[in-house]
Coordinates of C-alpha atoms and ligand atoms in Angstrom, one line a residue:
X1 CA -40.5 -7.2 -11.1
X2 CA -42.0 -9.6 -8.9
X3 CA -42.9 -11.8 -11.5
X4 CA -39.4 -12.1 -12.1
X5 CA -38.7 -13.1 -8.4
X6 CA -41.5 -15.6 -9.0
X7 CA -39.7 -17.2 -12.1
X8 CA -36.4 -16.9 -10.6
X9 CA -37.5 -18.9 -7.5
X10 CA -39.5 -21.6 -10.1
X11 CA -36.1 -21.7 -12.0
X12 CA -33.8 -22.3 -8.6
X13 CA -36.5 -24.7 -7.6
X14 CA -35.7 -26.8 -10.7
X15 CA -32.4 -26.9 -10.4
X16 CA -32.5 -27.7 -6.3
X17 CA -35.7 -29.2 -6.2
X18 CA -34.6 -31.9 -4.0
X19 CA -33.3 -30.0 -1.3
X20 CA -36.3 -27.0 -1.0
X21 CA -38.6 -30.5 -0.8
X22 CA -36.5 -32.0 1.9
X23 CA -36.0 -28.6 4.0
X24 CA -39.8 -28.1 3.8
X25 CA -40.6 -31.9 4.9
X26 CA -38.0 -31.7 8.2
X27 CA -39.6 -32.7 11.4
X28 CA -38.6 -34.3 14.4
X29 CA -38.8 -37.5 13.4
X30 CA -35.0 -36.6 11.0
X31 CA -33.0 -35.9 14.3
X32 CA -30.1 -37.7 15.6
X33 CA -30.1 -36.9 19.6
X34 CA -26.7 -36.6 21.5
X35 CA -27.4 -37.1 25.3
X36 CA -25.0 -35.3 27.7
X37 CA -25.2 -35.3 31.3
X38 CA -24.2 -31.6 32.1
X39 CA -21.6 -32.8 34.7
X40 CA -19.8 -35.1 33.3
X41 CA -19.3 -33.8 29.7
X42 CA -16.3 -31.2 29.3
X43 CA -15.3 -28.6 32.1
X44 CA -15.1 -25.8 30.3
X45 CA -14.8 -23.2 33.4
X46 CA -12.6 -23.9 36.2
X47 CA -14.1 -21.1 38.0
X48 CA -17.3 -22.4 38.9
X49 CA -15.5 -25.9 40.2
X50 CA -16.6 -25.5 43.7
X51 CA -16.2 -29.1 45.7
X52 CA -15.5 -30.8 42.4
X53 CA -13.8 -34.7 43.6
X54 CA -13.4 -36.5 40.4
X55 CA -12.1 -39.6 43.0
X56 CA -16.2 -39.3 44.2
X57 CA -18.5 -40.6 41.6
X58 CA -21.1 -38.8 43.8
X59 CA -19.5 -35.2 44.1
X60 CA -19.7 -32.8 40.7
X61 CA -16.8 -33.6 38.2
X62 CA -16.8 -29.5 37.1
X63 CA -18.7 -30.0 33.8
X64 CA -20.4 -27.3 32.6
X65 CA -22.4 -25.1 30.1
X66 CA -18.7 -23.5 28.7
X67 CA -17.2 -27.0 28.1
X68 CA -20.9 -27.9 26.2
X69 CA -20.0 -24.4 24.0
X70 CA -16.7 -25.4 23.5
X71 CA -17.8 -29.2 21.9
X72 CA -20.5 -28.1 19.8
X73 CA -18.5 -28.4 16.2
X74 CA -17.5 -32.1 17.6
X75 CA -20.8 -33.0 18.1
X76 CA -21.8 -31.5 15.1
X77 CA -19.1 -33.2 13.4
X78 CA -20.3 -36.4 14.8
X79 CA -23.7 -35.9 12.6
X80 CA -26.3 -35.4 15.9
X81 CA -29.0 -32.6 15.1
X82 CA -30.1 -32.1 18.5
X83 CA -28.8 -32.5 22.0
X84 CA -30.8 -33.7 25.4
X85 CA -29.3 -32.5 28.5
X86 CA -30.2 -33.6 31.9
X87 CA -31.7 -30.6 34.1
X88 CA -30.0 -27.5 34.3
X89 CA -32.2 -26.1 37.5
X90 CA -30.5 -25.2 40.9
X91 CA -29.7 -28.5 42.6
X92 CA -29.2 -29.1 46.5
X93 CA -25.6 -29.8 47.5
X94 CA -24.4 -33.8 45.8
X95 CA -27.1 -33.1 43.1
X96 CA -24.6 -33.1 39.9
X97 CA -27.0 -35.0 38.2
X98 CA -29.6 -32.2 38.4
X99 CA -32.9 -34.3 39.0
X100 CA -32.6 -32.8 42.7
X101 CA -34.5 -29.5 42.4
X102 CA -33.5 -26.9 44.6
X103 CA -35.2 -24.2 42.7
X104 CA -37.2 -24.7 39.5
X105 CA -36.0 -21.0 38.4
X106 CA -32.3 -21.0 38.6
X107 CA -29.5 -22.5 37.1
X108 CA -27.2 -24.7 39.0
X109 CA -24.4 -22.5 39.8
X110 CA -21.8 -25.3 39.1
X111 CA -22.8 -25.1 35.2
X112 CA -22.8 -21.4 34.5
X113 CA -24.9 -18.8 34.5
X114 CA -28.7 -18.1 32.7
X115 CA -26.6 -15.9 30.1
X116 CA -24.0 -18.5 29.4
X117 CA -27.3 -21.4 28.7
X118 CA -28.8 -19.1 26.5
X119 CA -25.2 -18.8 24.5
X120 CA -25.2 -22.0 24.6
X121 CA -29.0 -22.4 23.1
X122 CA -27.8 -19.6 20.7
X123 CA -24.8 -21.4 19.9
X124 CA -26.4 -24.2 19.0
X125 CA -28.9 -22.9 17.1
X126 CA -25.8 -21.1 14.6
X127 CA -25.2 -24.8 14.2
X128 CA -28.6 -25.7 13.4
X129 CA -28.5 -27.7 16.4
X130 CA -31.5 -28.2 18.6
X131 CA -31.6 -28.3 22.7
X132 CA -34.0 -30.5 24.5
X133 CA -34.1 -29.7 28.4
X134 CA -34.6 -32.4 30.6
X135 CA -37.4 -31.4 33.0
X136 CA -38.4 -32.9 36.6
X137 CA -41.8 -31.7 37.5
X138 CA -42.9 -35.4 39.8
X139 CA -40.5 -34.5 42.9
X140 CA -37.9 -31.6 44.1
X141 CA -34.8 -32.7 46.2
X142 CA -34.9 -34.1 49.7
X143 CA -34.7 -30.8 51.1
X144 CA -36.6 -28.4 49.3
X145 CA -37.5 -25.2 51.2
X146 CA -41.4 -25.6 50.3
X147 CA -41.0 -28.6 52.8
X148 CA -40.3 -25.9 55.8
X149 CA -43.0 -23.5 54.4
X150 CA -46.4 -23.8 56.0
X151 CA -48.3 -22.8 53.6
X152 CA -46.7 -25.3 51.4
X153 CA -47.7 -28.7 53.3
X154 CA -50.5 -29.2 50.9
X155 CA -47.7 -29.0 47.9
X156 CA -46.9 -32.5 48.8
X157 CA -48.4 -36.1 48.8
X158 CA -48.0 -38.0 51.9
X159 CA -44.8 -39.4 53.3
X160 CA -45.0 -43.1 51.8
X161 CA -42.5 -45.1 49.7
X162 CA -43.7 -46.8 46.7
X163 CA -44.1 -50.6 47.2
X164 CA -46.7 -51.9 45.3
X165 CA -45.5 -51.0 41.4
X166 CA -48.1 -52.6 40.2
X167 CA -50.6 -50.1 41.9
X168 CA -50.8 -46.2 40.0
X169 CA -51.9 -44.7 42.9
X170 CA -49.3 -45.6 44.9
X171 CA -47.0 -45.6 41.5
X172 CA -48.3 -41.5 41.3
X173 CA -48.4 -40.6 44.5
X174 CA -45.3 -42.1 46.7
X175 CA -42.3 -41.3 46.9
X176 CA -39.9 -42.3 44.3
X177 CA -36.5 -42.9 46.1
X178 CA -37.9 -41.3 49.0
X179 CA -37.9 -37.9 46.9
X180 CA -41.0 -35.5 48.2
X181 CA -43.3 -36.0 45.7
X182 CA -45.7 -33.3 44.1
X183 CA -49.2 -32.7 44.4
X184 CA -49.9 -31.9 40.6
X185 CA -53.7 -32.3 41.8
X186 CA -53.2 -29.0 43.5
X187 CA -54.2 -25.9 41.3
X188 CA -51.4 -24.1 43.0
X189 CA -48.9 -26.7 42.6
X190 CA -49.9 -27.6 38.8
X191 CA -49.9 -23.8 37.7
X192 CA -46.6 -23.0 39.3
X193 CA -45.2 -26.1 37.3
X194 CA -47.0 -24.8 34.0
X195 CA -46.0 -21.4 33.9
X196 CA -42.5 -22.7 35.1
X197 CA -42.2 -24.8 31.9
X198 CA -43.5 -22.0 30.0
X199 CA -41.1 -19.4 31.1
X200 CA -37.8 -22.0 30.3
X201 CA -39.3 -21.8 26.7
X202 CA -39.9 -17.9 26.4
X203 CA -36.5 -17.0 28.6
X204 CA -34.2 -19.9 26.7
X205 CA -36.2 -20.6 23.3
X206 CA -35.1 -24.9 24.1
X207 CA -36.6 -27.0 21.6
X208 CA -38.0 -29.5 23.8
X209 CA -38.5 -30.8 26.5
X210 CA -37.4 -34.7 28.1
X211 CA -40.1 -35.4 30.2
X212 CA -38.7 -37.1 33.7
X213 CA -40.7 -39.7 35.8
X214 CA -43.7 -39.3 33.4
X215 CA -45.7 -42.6 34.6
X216 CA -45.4 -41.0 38.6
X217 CA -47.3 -38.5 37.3
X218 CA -51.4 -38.7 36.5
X219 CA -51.8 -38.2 32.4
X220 CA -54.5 -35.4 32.9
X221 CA -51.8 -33.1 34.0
X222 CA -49.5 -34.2 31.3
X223 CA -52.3 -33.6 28.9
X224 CA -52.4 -29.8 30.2
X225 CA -48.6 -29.3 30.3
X226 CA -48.4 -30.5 26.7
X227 CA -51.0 -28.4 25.2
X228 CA -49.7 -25.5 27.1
X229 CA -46.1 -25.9 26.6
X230 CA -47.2 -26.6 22.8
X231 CA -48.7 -23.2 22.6
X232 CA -45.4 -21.3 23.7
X233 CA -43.4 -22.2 20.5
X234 CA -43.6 -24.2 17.1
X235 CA -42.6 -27.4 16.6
X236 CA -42.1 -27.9 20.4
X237 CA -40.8 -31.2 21.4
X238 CA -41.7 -33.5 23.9
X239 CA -39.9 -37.0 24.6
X240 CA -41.3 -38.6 27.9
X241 CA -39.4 -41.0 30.2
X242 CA -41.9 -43.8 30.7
X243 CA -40.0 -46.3 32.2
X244 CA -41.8 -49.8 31.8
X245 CA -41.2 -53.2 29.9
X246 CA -44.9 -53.1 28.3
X247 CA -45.1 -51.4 25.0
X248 CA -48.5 -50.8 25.4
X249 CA -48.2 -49.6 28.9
X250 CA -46.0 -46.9 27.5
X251 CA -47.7 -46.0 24.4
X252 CA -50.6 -45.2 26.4
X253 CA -49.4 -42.1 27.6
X254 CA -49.3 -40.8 23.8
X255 CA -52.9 -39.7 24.4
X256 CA -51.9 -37.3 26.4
X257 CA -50.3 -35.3 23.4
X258 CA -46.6 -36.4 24.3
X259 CA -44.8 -36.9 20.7
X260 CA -42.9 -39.5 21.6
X261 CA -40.7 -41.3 24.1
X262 CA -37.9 -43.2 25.0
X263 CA -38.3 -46.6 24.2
X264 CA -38.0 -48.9 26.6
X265 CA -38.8 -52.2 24.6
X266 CA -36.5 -51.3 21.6
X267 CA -33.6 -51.2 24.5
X268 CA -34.5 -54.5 26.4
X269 CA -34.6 -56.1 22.8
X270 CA -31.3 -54.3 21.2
X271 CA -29.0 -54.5 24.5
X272 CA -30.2 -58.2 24.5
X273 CA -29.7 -59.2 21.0
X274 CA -26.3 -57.4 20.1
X275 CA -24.6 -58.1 23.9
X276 CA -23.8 -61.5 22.9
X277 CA -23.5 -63.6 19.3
X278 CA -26.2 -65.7 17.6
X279 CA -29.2 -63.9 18.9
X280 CA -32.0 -63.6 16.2
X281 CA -32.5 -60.1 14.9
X282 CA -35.2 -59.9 12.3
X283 CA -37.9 -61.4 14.5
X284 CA -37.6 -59.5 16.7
X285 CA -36.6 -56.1 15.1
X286 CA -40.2 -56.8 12.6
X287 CA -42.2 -57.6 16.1
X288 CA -41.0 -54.5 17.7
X289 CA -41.7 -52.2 14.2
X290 CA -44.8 -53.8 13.7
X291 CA -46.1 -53.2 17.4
X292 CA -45.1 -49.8 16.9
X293 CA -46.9 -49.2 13.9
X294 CA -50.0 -50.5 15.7
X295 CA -49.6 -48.2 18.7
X296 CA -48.4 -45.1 17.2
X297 CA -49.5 -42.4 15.7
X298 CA -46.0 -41.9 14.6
X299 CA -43.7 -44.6 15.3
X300 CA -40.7 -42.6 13.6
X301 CA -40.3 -40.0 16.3
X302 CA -39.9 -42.6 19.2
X303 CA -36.3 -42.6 20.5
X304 CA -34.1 -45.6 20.1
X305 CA -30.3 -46.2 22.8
X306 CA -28.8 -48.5 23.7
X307 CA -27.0 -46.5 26.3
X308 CA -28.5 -44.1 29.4
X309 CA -27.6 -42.9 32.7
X310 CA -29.9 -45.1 34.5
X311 CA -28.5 -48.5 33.5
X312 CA -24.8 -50.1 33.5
X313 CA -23.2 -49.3 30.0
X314 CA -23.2 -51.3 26.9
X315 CA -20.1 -51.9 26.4
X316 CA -20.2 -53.8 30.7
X317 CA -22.9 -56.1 29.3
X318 CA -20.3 -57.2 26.4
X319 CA -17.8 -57.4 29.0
X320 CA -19.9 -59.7 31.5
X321 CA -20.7 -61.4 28.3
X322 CA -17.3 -62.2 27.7
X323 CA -17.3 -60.6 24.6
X324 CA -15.2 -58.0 22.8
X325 CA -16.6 -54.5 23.7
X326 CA -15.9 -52.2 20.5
X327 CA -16.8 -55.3 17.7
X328 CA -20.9 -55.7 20.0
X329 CA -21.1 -52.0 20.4
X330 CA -20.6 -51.6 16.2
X331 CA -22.9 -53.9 15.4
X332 CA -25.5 -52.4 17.6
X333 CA -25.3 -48.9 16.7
X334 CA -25.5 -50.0 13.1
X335 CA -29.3 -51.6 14.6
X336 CA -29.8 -48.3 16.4
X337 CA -29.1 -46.3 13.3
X338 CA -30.8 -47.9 10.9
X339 CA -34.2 -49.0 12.6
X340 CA -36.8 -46.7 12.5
X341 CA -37.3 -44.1 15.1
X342 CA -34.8 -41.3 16.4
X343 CA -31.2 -42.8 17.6
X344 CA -30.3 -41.2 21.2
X345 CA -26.4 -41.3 21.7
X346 CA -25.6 -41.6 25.3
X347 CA -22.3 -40.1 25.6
X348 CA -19.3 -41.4 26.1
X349 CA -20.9 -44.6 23.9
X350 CA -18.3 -42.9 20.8
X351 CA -15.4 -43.5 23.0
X352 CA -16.9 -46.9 23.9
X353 CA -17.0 -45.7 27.5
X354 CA -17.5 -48.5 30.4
X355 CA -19.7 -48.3 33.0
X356 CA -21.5 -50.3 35.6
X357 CA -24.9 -49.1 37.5
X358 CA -25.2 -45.4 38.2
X359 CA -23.2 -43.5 39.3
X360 CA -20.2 -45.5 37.6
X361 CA -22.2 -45.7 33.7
X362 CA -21.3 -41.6 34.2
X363 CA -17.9 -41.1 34.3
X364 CA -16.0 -38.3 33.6
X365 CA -16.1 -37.8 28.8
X366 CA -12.6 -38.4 27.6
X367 CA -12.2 -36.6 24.4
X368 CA -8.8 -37.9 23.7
X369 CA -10.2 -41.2 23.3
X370 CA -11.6 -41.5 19.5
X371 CA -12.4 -45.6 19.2
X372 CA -16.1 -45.0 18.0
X373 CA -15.9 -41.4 16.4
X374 CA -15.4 -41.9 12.7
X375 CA -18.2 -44.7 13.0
X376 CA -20.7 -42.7 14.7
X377 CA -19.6 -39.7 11.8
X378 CA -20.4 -42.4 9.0
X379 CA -24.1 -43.5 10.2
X380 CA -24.6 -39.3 10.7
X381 CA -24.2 -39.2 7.6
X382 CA -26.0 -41.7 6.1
X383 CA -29.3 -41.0 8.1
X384 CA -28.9 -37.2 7.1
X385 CA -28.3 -38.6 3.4
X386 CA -30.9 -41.3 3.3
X387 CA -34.3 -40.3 3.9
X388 CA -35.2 -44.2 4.0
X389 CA -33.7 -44.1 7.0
X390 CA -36.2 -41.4 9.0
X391 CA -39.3 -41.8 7.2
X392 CA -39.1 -45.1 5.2
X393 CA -41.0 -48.9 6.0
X394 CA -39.5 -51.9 7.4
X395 CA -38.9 -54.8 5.4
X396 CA -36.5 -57.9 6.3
X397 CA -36.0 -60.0 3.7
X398 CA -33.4 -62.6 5.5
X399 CA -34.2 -63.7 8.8
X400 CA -31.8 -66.6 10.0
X401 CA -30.6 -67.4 13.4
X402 CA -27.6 -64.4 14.1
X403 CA -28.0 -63.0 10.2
X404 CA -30.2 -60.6 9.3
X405 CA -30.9 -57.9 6.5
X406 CA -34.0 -56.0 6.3
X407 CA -34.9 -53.2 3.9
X408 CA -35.8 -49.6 4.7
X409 CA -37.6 -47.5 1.4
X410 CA -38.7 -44.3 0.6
X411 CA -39.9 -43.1 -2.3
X412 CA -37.0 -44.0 -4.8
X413 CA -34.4 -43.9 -1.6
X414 CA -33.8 -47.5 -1.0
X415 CA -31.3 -48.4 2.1
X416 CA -30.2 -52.3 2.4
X417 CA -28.7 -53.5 5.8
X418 CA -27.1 -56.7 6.5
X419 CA -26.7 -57.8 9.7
X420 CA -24.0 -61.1 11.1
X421 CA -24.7 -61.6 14.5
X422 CA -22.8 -64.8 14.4
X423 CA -19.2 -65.6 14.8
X424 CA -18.7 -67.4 11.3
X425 CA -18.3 -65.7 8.4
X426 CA -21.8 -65.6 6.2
X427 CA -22.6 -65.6 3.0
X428 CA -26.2 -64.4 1.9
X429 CA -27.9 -64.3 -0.8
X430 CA -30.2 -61.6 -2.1
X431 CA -32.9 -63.2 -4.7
X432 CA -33.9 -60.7 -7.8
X433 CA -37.7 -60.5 -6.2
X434 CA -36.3 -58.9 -2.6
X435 CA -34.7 -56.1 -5.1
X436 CA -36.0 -54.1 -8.0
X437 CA -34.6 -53.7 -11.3
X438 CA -31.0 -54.3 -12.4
X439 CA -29.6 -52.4 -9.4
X440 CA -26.0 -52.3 -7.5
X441 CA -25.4 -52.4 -4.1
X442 CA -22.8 -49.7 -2.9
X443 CA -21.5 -50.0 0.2
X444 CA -20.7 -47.6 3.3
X445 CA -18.2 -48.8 4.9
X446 CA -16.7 -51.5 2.6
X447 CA -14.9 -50.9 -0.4
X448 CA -16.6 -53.7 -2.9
X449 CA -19.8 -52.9 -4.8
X450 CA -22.1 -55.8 -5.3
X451 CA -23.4 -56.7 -8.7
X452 CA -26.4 -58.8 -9.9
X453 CA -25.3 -62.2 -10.4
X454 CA -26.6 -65.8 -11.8
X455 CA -28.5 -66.3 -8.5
X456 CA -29.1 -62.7 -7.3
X457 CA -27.0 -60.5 -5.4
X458 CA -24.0 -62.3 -3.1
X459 CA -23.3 -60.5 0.1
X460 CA -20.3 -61.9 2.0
X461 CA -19.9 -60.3 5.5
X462 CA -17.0 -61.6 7.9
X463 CA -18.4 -62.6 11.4
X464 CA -19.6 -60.0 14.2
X465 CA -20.3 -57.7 11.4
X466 CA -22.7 -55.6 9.5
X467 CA -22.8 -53.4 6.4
X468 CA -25.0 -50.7 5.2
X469 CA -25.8 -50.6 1.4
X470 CA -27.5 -47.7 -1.0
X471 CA -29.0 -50.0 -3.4
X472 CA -28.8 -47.4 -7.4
X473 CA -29.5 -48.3 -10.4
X474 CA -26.8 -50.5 -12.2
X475 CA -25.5 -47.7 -14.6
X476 CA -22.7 -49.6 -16.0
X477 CA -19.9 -49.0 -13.1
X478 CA -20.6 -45.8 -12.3
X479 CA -21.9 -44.7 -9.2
X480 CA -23.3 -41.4 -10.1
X481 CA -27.0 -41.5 -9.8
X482 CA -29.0 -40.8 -13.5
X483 CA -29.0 -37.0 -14.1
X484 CA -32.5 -36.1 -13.7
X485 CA -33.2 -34.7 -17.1
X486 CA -36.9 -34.0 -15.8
X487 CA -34.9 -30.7 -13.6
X488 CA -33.4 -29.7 -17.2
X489 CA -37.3 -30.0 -18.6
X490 CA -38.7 -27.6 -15.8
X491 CA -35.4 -25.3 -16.0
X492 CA -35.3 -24.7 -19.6
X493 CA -39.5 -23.3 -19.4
X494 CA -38.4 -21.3 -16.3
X495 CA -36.3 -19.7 -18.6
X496 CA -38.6 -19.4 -21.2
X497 CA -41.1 -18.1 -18.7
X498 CA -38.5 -15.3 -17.8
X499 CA -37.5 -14.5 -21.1
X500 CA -40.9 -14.1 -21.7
X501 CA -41.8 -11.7 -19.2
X502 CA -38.8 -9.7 -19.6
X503 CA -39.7 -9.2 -23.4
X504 CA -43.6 -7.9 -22.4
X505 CA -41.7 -5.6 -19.6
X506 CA -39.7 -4.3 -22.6
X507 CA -42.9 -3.6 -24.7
X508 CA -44.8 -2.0 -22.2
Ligands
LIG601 CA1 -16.5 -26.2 35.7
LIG602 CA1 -45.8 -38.4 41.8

């Protein structure tokens, strides 16, 4: 009998091969992140509203862990896999934002309770959604009660601002916004914040974690935390905030066995090129790949926005740029999308939400605003189709002041993406040795497939635009890709195999 489950499972391999392969394959570097700030997403509970003042863009604006709950399917529906939520821990009063720690074992009362976040983890998960928790373990909150506790003085570095960023010391040990900063040096203070990142883990089962302030703390506590936070679950995530402009400043901290980060560099370079027209992209977008490939283990995992709660908004820079909004944000999600690493929607960037320097780049989500929805849906749905897109090499192949298009390949997946940065319409020209075989270029969002001709392959893409393309073999005019007559080969012996045994069972 159980050589019959054996051949059955061959035989449904056959036929699904594809799929078994791909589930078995799926790390972290195949998410699509969706990053909500817990206060300002959807107010699902009125009840727990207490001095809510959506006038204030200081006060809390009543979002909560309910209201999350209640837009999971839209996110879903969106195409994100995951979704990064900024800290969840009891806040003192004014800390919507949650980076003010109040106490790093409760939740902030104005979300919900510990049994409606671990609904919501559950929920999720149904969904086959992960959670990454955004943990603060370089300061508490101005007035933490450790601060009043005498045998807590030596929990704390020294009163002192930093001033000379330039200086780790000072960068590690001051006091970032004036925020008490902690004394991970301490063996009290440094077990306290292990076994409270442990605990989040075993009480919650999170995913991962977003590492706050990671540069203001030294790396041979982070090298601790990770290999101890590690050991709590499989295939635990951590994506560190290391806020700099040098790559290699940044990538340093990998060492300390933090899987990836938020890259800074990719944003300084996307926000710059795609703000405004007739910025060069392929220079650029092959120096930034190619500096990542150099300090990375794994480049693929590193997380690529555009958009965050620290910095004024996309869609102001267009604006100060004197540009139209929706038409730079398109053409720079289509960048975000389909360069490699992990895309991290801010939200809010779906509804083409403005926003100047915090706290105005967190206003209040409007969900009856759809402007970017359908968009965001379509490159989902291409990066969960097209594993060229998470795991394949960087190639451009046209580099020209404003127009770009660069290749992305795996395996047999090949994904082709053309770029006009310029306000002009373009035409390029593919040449037969940037593509293999007599192939066809389908396209997402357009509606014209593009065929070989005398010269190559003619793109033309109106200005201020872009357009993804599946490059499949030219079958003729259809679109369907070959059967793979290799599954009927392997299906037809799995058969065999089981007629076989059922024929000895018979005979015994
Ligand atoms: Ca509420
Ligand atoms: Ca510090």
């Amino acid at each position: 009998m159980k050589k019959i489950s054996i051949a059955c499972l061959i035989m449904i391999f056959c036929l699904t091969g594809k799929a078994i392969i791909h589930a078995d394959d799926h790390t972290w570097q195949d998410e699509t992140i969706y990053f909500i700030m817990v206060d300002r997403f959807a107010n699902g509970d009125t009840s727990n509203d207490y001095e809510v003042d959506l006038n204030d863009p200081a006060a809390y604006h009543g979002g909560d862990f309910q209201g999350i709950i209640d837009k999971l399917d839209y996110i879903k529906e969106m195409g994100f896999t995951a979704i990064w939520l900024t800290p969840i821990v009891k806040n003192e009063p004014k800390g919507y934002h949650g980076y003010w720690t109040e106490d790093f074992y409760e939740v902030e009362e104005h979300f919900g309770t510990m049994e409606e976040f671990k609904t919501l983890v559950q929920e999720a998960h149904n969904r086959d959604i992960k959670i990454i928790l955004d943990l603060v373990v370089n300061h508490t909150g101005y007035q933490h009660p450790w601060l009043d506790d005498p045998d807590k003085q030596d929990w704390f570095h020294e009163d002192e601002a930093i001033l000379d960023w330039d200086n780790q010391e000072n960068v590690e040990n001051g006091r970032l916004a004036g925020l008490p900063d902690l004394a991970q040096e301490n063996p009290e203070v440094r077990e306290y914040l292990l076994d409270m990142a442990k605990w989040w883990i075993q009480e919650t089962d999170v995913d991962g974690y977003r590492l706050d302030t990671v540069k203001h703390v030294p790396k041979d506590f982070w090298e601790e935390f990770a290999r101890e936070v590690k050991s709590v679950k499989d295939n635990f995530f951590l994506i560190g905030e290391v806020w700099h402009n040098d790559p290699t400043y940044v990538a340093d901290y990998a060492e300390t066995g933090i899987d990836s980060f938020v890259d800074y560099p990719f944003y300084n370079e996307a926000t710059r090129i795609f703000s405004r027209p007739d910025q060069r992209i392929g220079k650029y977008m092959q120096g930034i790949w190619e500096r990542n490939k150099s300090l990375y283990e794994n480049p693929y995992v590193l997380g690529n926005f555009i958009d965050n709660h620290d910095n004024q908004r996309f869609v102001r820079l267009a604006i100060e740029n004197k540009q139209d909004p929706v038409t730079r944000l398109k053409l720079a999600l289509t960048y975000m999308y389909t360069a490699p690493g992990i895309p991290i929607v801010y939200y809010g960037t779906e509804i083409a939400m403005d926003g100047g320097n915090d706290p105005d780049n967190r206003r209040m989500m409007d969900f009856t605003d759809h402007e970017l929805v359908s968009y965001i849906s379509t490159l989902g749905d291409i990066r969960k189709d097209h594993p060229a897109l998470t795991h394949g090499d960087l190639e451009v192949l046209v580099d020209k002041v404003g127009t770009t298009v660069f290749s992305r390949t795996y395996e047999k997946n090949n994904v082709i993406v053309a770029m006009n940065n310029t306000t002009e319409d373009q035409e390029i020209i593919l040449t037969d040795d940037m593509l293999t075989g007599d192939s066809q270029l389908i396209p997402v969002f357009g509606d014209k497939v593009i065929k070989k001709e005398k010269d190559g392959y003619v793109i033309t893409l109106p200005k201020e635009s872009s357009e993804i393309f599946i490059l499949e073999e030219d079958n003729d005019n259809t679109n369907e890709v070959t059967f793979p007559y290799w599954y009927l080969v392997l299906g037809l012996i799995a058969v065999g195999v089981i007629g076989f045994l059922i024929i000895r069972k018979k005979h015994q």
